[in-house]
Coordinates of C-alpha atoms and ligand atoms in Angstrom, one line a residue:
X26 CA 0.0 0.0 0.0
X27 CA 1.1 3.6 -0.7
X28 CA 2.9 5.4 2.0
X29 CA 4.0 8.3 0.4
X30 CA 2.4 10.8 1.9
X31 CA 3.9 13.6 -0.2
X32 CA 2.1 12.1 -3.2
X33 CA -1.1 11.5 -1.5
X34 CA -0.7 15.5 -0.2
X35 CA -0.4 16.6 -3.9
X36 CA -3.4 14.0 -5.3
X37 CA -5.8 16.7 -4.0
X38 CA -4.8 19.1 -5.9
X39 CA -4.8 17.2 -8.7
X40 CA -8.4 15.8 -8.3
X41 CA -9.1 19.2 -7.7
X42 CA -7.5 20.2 -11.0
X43 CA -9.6 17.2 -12.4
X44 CA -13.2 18.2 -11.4
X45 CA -12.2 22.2 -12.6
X46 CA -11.2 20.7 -16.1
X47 CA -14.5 18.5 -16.2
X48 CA -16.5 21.4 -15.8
X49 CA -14.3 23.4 -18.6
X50 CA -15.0 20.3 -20.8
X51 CA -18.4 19.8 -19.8
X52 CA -19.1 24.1 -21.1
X53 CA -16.2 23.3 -24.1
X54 CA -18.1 20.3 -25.8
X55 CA -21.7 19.4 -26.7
X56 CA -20.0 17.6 -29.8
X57 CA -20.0 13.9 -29.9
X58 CA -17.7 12.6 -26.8
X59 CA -15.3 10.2 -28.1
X60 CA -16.2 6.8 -27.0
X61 CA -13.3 5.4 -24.7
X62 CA -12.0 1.7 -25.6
X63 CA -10.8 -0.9 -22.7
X64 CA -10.4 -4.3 -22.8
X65 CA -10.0 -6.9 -21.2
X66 CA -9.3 -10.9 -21.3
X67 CA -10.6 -13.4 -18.7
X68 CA -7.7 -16.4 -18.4
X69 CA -6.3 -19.0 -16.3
X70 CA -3.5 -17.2 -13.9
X71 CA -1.6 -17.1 -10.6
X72 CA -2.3 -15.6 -7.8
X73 CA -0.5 -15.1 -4.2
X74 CA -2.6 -14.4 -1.7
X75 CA -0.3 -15.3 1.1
X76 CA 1.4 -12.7 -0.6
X77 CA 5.2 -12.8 -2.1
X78 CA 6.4 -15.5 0.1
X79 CA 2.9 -17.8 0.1
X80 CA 2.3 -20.4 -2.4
X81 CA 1.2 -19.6 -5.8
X82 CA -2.7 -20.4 -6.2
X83 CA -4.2 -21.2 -9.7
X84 CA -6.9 -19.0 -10.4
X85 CA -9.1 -17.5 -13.1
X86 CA -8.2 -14.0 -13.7
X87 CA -9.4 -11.0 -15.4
X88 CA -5.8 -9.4 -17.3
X89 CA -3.8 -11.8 -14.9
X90 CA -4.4 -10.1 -11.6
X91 CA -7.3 -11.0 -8.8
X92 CA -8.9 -9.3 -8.4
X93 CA -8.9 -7.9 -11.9
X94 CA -7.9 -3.9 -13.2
X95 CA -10.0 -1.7 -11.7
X96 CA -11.8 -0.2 -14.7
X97 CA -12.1 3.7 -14.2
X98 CA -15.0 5.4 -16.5
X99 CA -16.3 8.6 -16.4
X100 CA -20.4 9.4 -15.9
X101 CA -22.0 10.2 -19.1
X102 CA -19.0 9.1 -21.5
X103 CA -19.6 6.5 -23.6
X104 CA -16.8 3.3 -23.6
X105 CA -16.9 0.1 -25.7
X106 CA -15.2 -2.4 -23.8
X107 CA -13.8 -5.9 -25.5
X108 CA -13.9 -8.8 -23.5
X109 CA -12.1 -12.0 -24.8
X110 CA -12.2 -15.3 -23.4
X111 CA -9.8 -17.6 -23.2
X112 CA -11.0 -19.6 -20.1
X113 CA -11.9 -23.4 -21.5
X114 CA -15.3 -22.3 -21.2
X115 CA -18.2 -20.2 -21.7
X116 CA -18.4 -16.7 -19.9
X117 CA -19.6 -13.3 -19.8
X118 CA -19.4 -10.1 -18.0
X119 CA -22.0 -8.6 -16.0
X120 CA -21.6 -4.9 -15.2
X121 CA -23.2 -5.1 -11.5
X122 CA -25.2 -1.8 -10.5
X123 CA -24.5 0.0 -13.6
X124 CA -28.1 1.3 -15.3
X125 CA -27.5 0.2 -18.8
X126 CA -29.4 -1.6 -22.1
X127 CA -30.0 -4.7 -21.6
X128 CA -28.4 -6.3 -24.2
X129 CA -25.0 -5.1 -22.7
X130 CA -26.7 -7.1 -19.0
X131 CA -24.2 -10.3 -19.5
X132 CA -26.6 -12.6 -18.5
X133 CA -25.8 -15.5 -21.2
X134 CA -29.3 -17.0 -22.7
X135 CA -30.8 -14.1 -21.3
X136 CA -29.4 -11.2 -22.5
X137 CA -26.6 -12.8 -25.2
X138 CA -25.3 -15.6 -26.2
X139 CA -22.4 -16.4 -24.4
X140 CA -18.8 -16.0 -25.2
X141 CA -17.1 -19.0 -25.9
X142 CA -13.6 -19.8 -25.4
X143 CA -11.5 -17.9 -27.6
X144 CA -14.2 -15.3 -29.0
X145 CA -14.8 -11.8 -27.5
X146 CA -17.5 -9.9 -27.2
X147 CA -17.9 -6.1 -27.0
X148 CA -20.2 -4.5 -24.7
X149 CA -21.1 -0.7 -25.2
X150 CA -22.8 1.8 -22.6
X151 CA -22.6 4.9 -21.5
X152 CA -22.5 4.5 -17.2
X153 CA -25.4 7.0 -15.8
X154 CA -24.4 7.3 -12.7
X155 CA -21.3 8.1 -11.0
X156 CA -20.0 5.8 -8.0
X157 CA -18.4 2.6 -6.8
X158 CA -19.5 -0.3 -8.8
X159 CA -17.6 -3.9 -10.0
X160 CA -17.9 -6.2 -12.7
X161 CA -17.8 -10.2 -12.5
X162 CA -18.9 -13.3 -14.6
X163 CA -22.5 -14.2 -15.2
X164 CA -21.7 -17.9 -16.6
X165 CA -21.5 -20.8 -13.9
X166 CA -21.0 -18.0 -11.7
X167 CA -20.0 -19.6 -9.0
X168 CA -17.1 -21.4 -10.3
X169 CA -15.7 -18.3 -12.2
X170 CA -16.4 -15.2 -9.7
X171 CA -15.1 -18.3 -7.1
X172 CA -11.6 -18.7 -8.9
X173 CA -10.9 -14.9 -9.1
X174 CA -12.9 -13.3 -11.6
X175 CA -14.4 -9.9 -10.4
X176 CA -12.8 -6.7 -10.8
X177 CA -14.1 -3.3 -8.9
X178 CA -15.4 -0.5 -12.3
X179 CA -15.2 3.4 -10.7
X180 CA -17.7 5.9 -12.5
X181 CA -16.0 9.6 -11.6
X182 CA -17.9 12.1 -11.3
X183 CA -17.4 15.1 -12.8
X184 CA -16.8 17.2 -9.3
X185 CA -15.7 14.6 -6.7
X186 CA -15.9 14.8 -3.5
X187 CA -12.7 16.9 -1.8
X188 CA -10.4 14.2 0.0
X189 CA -6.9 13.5 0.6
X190 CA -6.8 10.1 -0.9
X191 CA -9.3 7.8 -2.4
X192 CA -8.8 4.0 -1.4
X193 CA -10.4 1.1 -2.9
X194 CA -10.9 -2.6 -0.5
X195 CA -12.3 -4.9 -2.7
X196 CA -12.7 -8.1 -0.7
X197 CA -12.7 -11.4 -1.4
X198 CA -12.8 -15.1 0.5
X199 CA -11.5 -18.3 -0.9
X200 CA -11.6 -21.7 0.6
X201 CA -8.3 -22.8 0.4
X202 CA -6.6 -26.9 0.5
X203 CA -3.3 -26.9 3.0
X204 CA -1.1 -26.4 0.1
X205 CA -3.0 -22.8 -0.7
X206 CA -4.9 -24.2 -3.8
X207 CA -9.2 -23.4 -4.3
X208 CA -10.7 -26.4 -2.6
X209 CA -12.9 -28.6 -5.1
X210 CA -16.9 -29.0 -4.1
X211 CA -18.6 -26.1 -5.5
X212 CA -22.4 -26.4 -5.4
X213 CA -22.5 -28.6 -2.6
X214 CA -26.3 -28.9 -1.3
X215 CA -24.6 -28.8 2.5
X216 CA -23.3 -25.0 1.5
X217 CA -26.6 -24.2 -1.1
X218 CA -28.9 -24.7 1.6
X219 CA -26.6 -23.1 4.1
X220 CA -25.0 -20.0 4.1
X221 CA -23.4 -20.5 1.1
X222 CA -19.5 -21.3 0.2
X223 CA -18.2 -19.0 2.9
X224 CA -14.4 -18.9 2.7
X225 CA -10.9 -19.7 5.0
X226 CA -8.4 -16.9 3.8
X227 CA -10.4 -13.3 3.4
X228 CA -7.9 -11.3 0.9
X229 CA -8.1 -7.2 0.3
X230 CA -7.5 -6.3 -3.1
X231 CA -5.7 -9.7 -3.8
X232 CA -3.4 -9.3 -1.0
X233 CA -3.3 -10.9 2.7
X234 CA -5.0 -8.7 5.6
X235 CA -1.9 -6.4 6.3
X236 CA -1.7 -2.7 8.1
X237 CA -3.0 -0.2 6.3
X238 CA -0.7 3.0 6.4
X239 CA -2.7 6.4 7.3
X240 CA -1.4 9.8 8.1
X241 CA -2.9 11.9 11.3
X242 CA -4.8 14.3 9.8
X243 CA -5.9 13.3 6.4
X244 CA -9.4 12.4 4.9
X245 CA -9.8 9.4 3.0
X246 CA -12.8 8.6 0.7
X247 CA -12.4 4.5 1.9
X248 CA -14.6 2.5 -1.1
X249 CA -15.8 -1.0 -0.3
X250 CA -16.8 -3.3 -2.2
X251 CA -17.2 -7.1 -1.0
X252 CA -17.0 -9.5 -4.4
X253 CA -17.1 -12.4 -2.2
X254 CA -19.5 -15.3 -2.7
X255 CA -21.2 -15.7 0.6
X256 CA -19.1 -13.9 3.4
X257 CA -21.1 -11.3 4.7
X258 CA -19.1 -8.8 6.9
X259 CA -19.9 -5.8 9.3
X260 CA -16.4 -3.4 9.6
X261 CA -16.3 -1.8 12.8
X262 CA -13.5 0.8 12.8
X263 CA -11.9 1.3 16.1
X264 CA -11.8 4.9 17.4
X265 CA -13.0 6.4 13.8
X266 CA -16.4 7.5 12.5
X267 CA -17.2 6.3 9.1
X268 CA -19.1 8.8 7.1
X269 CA -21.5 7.0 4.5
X270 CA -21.7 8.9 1.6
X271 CA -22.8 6.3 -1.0
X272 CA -24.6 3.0 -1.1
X273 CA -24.2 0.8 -4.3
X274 CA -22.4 3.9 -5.8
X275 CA -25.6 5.7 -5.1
X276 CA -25.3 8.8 -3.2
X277 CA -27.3 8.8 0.6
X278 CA -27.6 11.3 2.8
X279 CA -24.4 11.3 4.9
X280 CA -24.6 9.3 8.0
X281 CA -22.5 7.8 10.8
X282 CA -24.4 4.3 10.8
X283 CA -26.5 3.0 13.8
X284 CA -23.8 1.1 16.2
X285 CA -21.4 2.6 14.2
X286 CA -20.8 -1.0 11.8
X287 CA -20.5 -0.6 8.0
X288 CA -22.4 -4.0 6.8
X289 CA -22.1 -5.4 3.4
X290 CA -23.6 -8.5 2.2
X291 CA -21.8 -9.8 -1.1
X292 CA -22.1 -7.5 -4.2
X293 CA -22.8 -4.3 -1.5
X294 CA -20.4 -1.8 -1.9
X295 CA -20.1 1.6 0.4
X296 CA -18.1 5.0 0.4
X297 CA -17.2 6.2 3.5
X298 CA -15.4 9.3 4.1
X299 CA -12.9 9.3 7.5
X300 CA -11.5 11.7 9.0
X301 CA -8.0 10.2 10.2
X302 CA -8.1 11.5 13.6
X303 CA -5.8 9.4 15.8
X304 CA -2.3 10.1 17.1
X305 CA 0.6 9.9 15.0
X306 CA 2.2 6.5 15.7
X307 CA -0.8 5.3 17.2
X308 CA -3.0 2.2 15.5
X309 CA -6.5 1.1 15.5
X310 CA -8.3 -1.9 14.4
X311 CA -11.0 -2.6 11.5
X312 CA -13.1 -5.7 12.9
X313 CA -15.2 -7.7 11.2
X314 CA -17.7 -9.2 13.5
X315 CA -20.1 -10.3 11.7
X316 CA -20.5 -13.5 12.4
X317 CA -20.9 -14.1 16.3
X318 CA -18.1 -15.8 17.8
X319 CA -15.6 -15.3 14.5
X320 CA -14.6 -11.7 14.5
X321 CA -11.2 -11.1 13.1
X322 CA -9.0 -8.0 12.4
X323 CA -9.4 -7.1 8.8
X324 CA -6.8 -4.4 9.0
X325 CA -5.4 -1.8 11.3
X326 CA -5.1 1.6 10.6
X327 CA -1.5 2.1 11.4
X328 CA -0.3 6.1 11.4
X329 CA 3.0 7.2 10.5
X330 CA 5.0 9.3 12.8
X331 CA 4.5 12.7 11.0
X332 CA 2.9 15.1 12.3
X333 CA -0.8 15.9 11.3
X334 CA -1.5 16.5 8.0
X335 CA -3.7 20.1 9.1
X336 CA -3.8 21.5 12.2
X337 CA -8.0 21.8 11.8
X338 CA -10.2 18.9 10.8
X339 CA -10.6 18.8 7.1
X340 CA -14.7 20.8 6.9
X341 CA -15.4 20.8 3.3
X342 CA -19.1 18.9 3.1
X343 CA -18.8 15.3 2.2
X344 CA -21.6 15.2 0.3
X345 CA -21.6 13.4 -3.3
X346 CA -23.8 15.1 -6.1
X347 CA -26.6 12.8 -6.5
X348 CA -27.0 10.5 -9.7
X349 CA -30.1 11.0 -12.4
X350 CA -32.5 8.4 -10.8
X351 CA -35.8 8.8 -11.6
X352 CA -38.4 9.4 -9.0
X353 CA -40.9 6.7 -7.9
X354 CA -44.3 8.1 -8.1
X355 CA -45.9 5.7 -5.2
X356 CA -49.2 6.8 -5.7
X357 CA -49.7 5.5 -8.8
X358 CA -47.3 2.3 -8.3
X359 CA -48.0 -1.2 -9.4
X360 CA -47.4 -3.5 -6.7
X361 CA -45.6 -6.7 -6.7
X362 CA -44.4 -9.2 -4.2
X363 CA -41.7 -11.5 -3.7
X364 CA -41.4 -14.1 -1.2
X365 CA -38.0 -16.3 -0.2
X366 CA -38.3 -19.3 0.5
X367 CA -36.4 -22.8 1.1
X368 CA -32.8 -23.6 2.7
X369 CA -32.5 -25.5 5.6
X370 CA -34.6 -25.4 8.9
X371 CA -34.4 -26.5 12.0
X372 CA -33.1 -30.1 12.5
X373 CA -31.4 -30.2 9.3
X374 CA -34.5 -30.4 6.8
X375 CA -35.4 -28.5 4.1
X376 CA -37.8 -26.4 3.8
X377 CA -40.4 -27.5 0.6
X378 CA -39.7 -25.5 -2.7
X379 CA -41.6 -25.8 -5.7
X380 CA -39.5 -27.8 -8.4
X381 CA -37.3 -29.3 -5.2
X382 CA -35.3 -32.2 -6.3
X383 CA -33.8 -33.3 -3.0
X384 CA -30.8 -33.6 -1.1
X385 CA -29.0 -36.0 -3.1
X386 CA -29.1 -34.2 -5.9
X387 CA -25.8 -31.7 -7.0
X388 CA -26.7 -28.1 -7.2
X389 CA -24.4 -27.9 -10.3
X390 CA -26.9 -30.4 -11.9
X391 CA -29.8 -28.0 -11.3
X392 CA -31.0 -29.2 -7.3
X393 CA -33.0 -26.9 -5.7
X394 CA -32.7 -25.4 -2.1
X395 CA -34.9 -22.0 -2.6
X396 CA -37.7 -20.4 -4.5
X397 CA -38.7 -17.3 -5.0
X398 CA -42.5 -17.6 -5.0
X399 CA -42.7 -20.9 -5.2
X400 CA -40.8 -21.5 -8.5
X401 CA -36.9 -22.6 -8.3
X402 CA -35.0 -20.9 -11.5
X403 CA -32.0 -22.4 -11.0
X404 CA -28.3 -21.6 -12.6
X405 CA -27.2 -18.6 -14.1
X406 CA -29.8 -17.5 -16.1
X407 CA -31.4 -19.3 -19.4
X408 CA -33.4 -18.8 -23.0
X409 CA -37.3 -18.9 -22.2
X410 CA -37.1 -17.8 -18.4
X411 CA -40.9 -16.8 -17.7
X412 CA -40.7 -13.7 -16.3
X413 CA -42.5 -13.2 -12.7
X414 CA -43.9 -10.1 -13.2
X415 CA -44.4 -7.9 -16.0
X416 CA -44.3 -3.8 -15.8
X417 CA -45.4 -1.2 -18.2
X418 CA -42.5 0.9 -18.9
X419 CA -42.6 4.1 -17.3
X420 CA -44.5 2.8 -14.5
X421 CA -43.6 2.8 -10.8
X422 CA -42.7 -0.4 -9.0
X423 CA -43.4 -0.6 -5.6
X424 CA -42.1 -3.9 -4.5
X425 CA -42.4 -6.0 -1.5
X426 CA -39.4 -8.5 -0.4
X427 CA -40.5 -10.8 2.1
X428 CA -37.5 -13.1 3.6
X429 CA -39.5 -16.3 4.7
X430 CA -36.4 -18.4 5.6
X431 CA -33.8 -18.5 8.0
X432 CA -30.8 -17.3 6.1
X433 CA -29.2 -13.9 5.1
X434 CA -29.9 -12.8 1.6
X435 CA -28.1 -9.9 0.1
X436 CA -31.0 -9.2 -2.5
X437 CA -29.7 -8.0 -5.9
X438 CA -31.9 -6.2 -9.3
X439 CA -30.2 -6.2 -12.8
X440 CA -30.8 -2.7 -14.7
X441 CA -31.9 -0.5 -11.6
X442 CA -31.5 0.7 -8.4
X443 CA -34.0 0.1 -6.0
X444 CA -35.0 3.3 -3.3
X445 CA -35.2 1.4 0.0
X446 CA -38.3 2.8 1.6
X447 CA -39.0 0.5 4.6
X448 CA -37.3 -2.4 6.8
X449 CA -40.1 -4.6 9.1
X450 CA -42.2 -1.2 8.7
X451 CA -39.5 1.0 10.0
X452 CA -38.9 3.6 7.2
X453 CA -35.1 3.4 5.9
X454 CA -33.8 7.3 6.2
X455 CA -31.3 9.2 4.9
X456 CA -32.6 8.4 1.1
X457 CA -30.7 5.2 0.4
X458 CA -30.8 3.7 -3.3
X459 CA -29.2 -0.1 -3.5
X460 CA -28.9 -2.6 -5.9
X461 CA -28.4 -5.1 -3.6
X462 CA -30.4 -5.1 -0.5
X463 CA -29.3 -7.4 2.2
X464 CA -32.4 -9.5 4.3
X465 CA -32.1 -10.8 7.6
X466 CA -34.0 -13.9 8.4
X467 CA -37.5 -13.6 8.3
X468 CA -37.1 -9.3 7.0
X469 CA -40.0 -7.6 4.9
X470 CA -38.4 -5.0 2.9
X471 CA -40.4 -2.5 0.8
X472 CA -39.0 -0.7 -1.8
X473 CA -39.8 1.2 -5.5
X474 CA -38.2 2.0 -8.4
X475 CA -39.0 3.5 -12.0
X476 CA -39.4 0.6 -15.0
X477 CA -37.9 3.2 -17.0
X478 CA -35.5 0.1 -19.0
X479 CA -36.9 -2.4 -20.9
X480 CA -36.0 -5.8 -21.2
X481 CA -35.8 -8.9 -19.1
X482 CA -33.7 -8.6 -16.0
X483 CA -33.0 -10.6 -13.0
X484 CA -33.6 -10.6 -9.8
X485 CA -31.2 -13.2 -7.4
X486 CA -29.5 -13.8 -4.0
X487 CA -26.1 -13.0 -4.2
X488 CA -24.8 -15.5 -2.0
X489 CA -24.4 -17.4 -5.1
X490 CA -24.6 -20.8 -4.2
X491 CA -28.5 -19.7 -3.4
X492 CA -28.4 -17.5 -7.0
X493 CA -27.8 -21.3 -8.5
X494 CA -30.1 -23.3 -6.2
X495 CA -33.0 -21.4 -7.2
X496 CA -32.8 -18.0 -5.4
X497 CA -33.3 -16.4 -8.6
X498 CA -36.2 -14.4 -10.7
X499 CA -36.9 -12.4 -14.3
X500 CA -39.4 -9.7 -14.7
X501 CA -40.4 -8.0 -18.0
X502 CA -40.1 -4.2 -18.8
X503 CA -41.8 -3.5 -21.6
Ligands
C2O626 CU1 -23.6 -9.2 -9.5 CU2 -26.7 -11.1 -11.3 O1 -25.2 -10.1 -10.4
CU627 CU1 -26.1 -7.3 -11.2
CU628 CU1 -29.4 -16.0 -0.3

């Protein structure tokens, strides 16, 4: 991690130069913007995530590095980005949280065909909305994001938020053999029906848990994103305030959370802004205790010896610019419901699903653990998916999730962001938008959204070993 302070010191000029020549170029050109090109290859790879010294693990890589570049665009420019596959099999890319045509969705059958080894495909969009968003594989999805394949994808915005530094933690868990290699057994019923494949070794951005280096003084814009399969995880940093600033990449009002723990389910991301306002030489831990009786120290904010950065606290407003969402007009919403059901209950049963097939049965061959209103759609997506619900584009949505089961489910909507009205009849303040909303056992969560987008999109559990057991929908825009 970067401990040059010198160069952190001078990066806020420079993003302050940035957002001054955005605006310049915003005023220069109405013209056509130039449409930016990336690409990138998914392949077999190495990875170390013992770091230097550990063993070498074979993975699946995006560019050869896990997790994968992180892909920088700007809000409102238009990029055409290649993807070529030389895996032995079958992939796509699915751009998670970013508003965009459906076609461009990833969701092979679905949305395209998919990619087959050694072809490429090129998606094209032009990213809506500025924030902190990744992209991952949409094609046996739990083998391919589970051997390495995700990669965090940054949407600027045009006058960013004034910070000393801007850090990315993209996390990620793997279940690891003795000899550091990604244990076989994915899609076993025991983790389907479960809490998912939850891992041994967590890694932050590809590397082992190690001190992260801070400067008294200094405000960091700290992004988060956790691309693991099933972990949830709920950072509690020790003598700091987090600042939420953006859920999903979508903008909320700023807030210090309740009890003062940032919570992400997989596929939830969150800026915070911090104020680094410990001693110089001092250090303070980031805990993750979400799970009772496992809490573990992610990192520890370890200060150099220099002396603070500014002799006030940093108080320029940490506000981000909201993102063009359209507003949910609840009194004329169409209402839908959608109820979770299935995984294990007490005494190690399953709960009945519609389509169940039974313990026995491999979740990679299509078993069932879940439903979503009684129907299992199990897998990654497919041709001829009947969609649950159809909307009249344009309309409102104002949709009910009811968690009947005794599991965690971190909720997620292709193609739009969902505003989060309402948590077991609680309204949800400070005007949070998510993609991915995360359910307790047994949570009713009532949101709404604009079917502005047409197309088929999908509607899963991110804990994917539940996305391929059957925690999975489509509804119709049209
Ligand atoms: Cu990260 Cu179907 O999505
Ligand atoms: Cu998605
Ligand atoms: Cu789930």
């Amino acid at each position: 991690m970067n401990t040059d302070f010198s160069f952190a010191v001078s990066r806020r000029g420079l993003l302050i130069a940035a957002a001054g020549a955005a605006v310049s170029a915003s005023l220069r050109s109405v013209s056509a913007s130039a449409v930016e090109e990336r690409r990138i290859k998914a392949a077999s790879g190495q990875a170390r995530f013992g770091g230097p010294e550990g063993p070498s693990t074979a993975v699946w890589a995006y560019d050869g590095s896990v997790p994968g570049p992180v892909l920088r665009l700007r809000q409102g420019q238009p990029v055409r980005i290649t993807v070529e596959n030389e895996l032995n099999e079958d992939t796509t890319v699915h751009w998670h949280g970013i508003r965009l045509p459906n076609a461009m969705d990833g969701v092979p059958g679905l949305t395209q065909p998919p990619i087959k080894p050694g072809e490429n495909f090129v998606y094209e969009f032009t990213p809506p909305d500025a924030g902190t968003f990744w992209y991952h594989p949409h094609a046996n999805s739990l083998v391919q994001l589970g051997h390495g394949l995700a990669g965090a994808l940054i949407v600027e915005e045009a006058s960013p938020v004034a910070v000393d530094r801007d850090l990315l933690w993209m996390f990620q868990d793997w279940r690891l053999t003795t000899d550091g290699q990604i244990a076989a057994g994915f899609g076993s019923m025991m983790d389907a029906a479960m809490s998912g494949r939850v891992g041994n070794a967590v890694t932050v951005n590809g590397a082992p848990l190690a001190d992260q280096p801070v400067r008294a003084g200094e405000r960091v814009r700290l992004r988060l994103a956790n691309a693991c399969l099933a972990r949830m995880m709920a950072l509690r940093f020790e003598g700091h305030r987090p600042v939420v600033v953006a859920i999903d990449g979508q903008p909320c009002d700023p807030h210090e959370p309740e009890d003062g723990r940032l919570v992400l389910g997989p596929a939830m991301r969150i800026d915070a802004v911090i104020d680094m306002q410990g001693d110089p030489g001092s250090r303070h831990a980031v805990i993750d205790d979400f799970y009772d009786g496992l809490a573990y120290t992610l990192t520890t904010l370890a200060y150099d010896s220099a002396p603070p950065l500014r002799a006030h606290p940093f108080d320029a407003p940490v506000g981000l610019t909201r993102n063009p969402l359209p507003e949910p007009d609840l009194g004329t919403a169409e209402r839908q419901e959608i109820v979770l059901q299935g995984g294990m209950m007490g005494g190690g049963k399953l709960a009945g699903v519609g389509g169940m097939m039974g313990m026995a049965t491999p979740v990679m061959n299509g078993g069932a653990a879940w439903a979503i209103n009684g129907v299992s759609m199990t897998g990654d997506g497919m041709a001829g998916m009947e969609p649950l619900f159809t909307l009249p584009r344009g309309s409102t949505c104002h949709l009910t999730m009811r968690n009947e089961t005794a599991w965690w489910h971190p909720m997620h909507v292709h193609g739009f962001s969902l505003s989060v009205l309402s948590r077991n009849g609680a309204p949800v303040r400070h005007r949070q938008w998510q993609d991915t909303v995360l359910m307790a056992p047994k949570d009713v969560i009532e949101c709404a959204f604009v079917a502005d987008n047409p197309g088929d999109w999908m509607l899963h559990c991110h804990v994917v070993d539940h996305q391929m057991a059957g925690l999975m929908t489509v509804f119709r825009v049209n």
